[in-house]
GROMACS .gro file of C-alpha atoms in nm:
model
  126
    1UNK     CA    1   1.068 -13.438   8.328
    2UNK     CA    2   1.016 -13.098   8.381
    3UNK     CA    3   1.200 -12.840   8.120
    4UNK     CA    4   1.241 -12.478   8.107
    5UNK     CA    5   1.273 -12.249   7.796
    6UNK     CA    6   1.391 -11.906   7.781
    7UNK     CA    7   1.339 -11.711   7.484
    8UNK     CA    8   1.410 -11.333   7.428
    9UNK     CA    9   1.753 -11.255   7.436
   10UNK     CA   10   1.924 -11.028   7.179
   11UNK     CA   11   2.148 -10.765   7.132
   12UNK     CA   12   1.980 -10.447   7.211
   13UNK     CA   13   2.183 -10.075   7.265
   14UNK     CA   14   2.271  -9.925   7.629
   15UNK     CA   15   1.874  -9.730   7.736
   16UNK     CA   16   1.695  -9.995   7.523
   17UNK     CA   17   1.471 -10.289   7.648
   18UNK     CA   18   1.413 -10.672   7.628
   19UNK     CA   19   1.141 -10.862   7.782
   20UNK     CA   20   1.255 -11.252   7.875
   21UNK     CA   21   0.990 -11.474   7.877
   22UNK     CA   22   1.044 -11.869   8.028
   23UNK     CA   23   0.798 -12.143   8.023
   24UNK     CA   24   0.802 -12.457   8.147
   25UNK     CA   25   0.675 -12.774   8.048
   26UNK     CA   26   0.681 -13.154   8.126
   27UNK     CA   27   0.449 -13.277   8.422
   28UNK     CA   28   0.398 -13.041   8.615
   29UNK     CA   29   0.340 -12.927   8.911
   30UNK     CA   30   0.350 -12.681   9.071
   31UNK     CA   31   0.607 -12.491   9.069
   32UNK     CA   32   0.670 -12.269   9.378
   33UNK     CA   33   0.993 -12.034   9.355
   34UNK     CA   34   1.099 -11.905   9.044
   35UNK     CA   35   1.394 -11.676   8.915
   36UNK     CA   36   1.621 -11.501   8.682
   37UNK     CA   37   1.972 -11.615   8.729
   38UNK     CA   38   2.185 -11.447   8.493
   39UNK     CA   39   2.611 -11.526   8.459
   40UNK     CA   40   2.871 -11.255   8.308
   41UNK     CA   41   3.218 -11.346   8.185
   42UNK     CA   42   3.425 -11.464   8.386
   43UNK     CA   43   3.196 -11.341   8.701
   44UNK     CA   44   2.924 -11.560   8.913
   45UNK     CA   45   2.600 -11.636   8.879
   46UNK     CA   46   2.326 -11.432   9.002
   47UNK     CA   47   1.999 -11.392   9.141
   48UNK     CA   48   1.844 -11.136   8.924
   49UNK     CA   49   1.500 -11.167   9.046
   50UNK     CA   50   1.255 -11.380   9.162
   51UNK     CA   51   0.938 -11.486   9.425
   52UNK     CA   52   0.775 -11.770   9.554
   53UNK     CA   53   0.501 -11.878   9.458
   54UNK     CA   54   0.277 -11.612   9.700
   55UNK     CA   55   0.564 -11.405   9.821
   56UNK     CA   56   0.704 -11.073   9.707
   57UNK     CA   57   0.978 -11.030   9.429
   58UNK     CA   58   1.305 -11.022   9.527
   59UNK     CA   59   1.555 -10.792   9.300
   60UNK     CA   60   1.892 -10.732   9.252
   61UNK     CA   61   2.051 -10.428   9.380
   62UNK     CA   62   2.144 -10.338   9.057
   63UNK     CA   63   1.830 -10.392   8.874
   64UNK     CA   64   1.577 -10.255   9.126
   65UNK     CA   65   1.390  -9.988   8.930
   66UNK     CA   66   1.489 -10.119   8.551
   67UNK     CA   67   1.350 -10.459   8.568
   68UNK     CA   68   1.054 -10.572   8.642
   69UNK     CA   69   0.983 -10.986   8.757
   70UNK     CA   70   0.617 -11.138   8.667
   71UNK     CA   71   0.473 -11.468   8.688
   72UNK     CA   72   0.210 -11.673   8.559
   73UNK     CA   73   0.126 -11.929   8.756
   74UNK     CA   74  -0.174 -12.092   8.578
   75UNK     CA   75   0.060 -12.114   8.277
   76UNK     CA   76   0.393 -12.189   8.447
   77UNK     CA   77   0.568 -11.889   8.322
   78UNK     CA   78   0.803 -11.603   8.386
   79UNK     CA   79   0.888 -11.341   8.233
   80UNK     CA   80   1.155 -11.016   8.311
   81UNK     CA   81   1.084 -10.644   8.156
   82UNK     CA   82   1.484 -10.522   8.127
   83UNK     CA   83   1.463 -10.162   8.061
   84UNK     CA   84   1.745  -9.866   8.094
   85UNK     CA   85   1.972 -10.216   7.984
   86UNK     CA   86   2.358 -10.120   8.055
   87UNK     CA   87   2.637 -10.284   7.922
   88UNK     CA   88   2.728 -10.434   8.253
   89UNK     CA   89   2.358 -10.649   8.191
   90UNK     CA   90   2.548 -10.854   7.913
   91UNK     CA   91   2.528 -11.190   8.044
   92UNK     CA   92   2.323 -11.516   7.966
   93UNK     CA   93   2.030 -11.514   8.172
   94UNK     CA   94   1.846 -11.834   8.294
   95UNK     CA   95   1.522 -11.908   8.449
   96UNK     CA   96   1.522 -12.145   8.756
   97UNK     CA   97   1.261 -12.310   8.945
   98UNK     CA   98   1.180 -12.543   9.238
   99UNK     CA   99   0.861 -12.728   9.310
  100UNK     CA  100   0.881 -12.786   9.714
  101UNK     CA  101   0.580 -12.802   9.879
  102UNK     CA  102   0.724 -12.543  10.132
  103UNK     CA  103   1.024 -12.280   9.953
  104UNK     CA  104   1.217 -11.975  10.085
  105UNK     CA  105   1.529 -11.835   9.996
  106UNK     CA  106   1.673 -11.986  10.256
  107UNK     CA  107   1.604 -12.350  10.093
  108UNK     CA  108   1.702 -12.189   9.734
  109UNK     CA  109   2.075 -12.054   9.855
  110UNK     CA  110   2.073 -12.390  10.063
  111UNK     CA  111   1.951 -12.668   9.796
  112UNK     CA  112   1.957 -12.491   9.461
  113UNK     CA  113   1.733 -12.483   9.199
  114UNK     CA  114   1.537 -12.791   9.108
  115UNK     CA  115   1.521 -12.685   8.726
  116UNK     CA  116   1.704 -12.461   8.472
  117UNK     CA  117   1.633 -12.349   8.172
  118UNK     CA  118   1.960 -12.376   7.856
  119UNK     CA  119   2.017 -11.974   7.905
  120UNK     CA  120   1.921 -11.693   7.672
  121UNK     CA  121   2.237 -11.470   7.590
  122UNK     CA  122   2.170 -11.069   7.641
  123UNK     CA  123   2.397 -10.816   7.501
  124UNK     CA  124   2.375 -10.457   7.582
  125UNK     CA  125   2.630 -10.246   7.331
  126UNK     CA  126   2.785  -9.918   7.436
   0.00000   0.00000   0.00000
């Protein structure tokens, strides 16, 4: 069973930085789509950033220029460097992935991701 484990969340002041990490383990595999999502209290879960295995990175408009997504396919890990954090970035951040032979954001939107982490809380104080 594939497991995703996030780390790196915490409390930071506005304007600060955090780096989230996510490692996948357990019977892998060739992960294709990898992405970070977040869910703030009372809000729907949203895509923050992610990419297909050999594709460009997609970012939510609200984080462009501040967050940077990266992945290491050989190590089955992904990262989210978050700079210039704002109070509105406060949320539980989840990493997610799929292992479809051919994946796309269309398929992710339609069928969802195959694997999810438990989430890590990021709190940005004003």
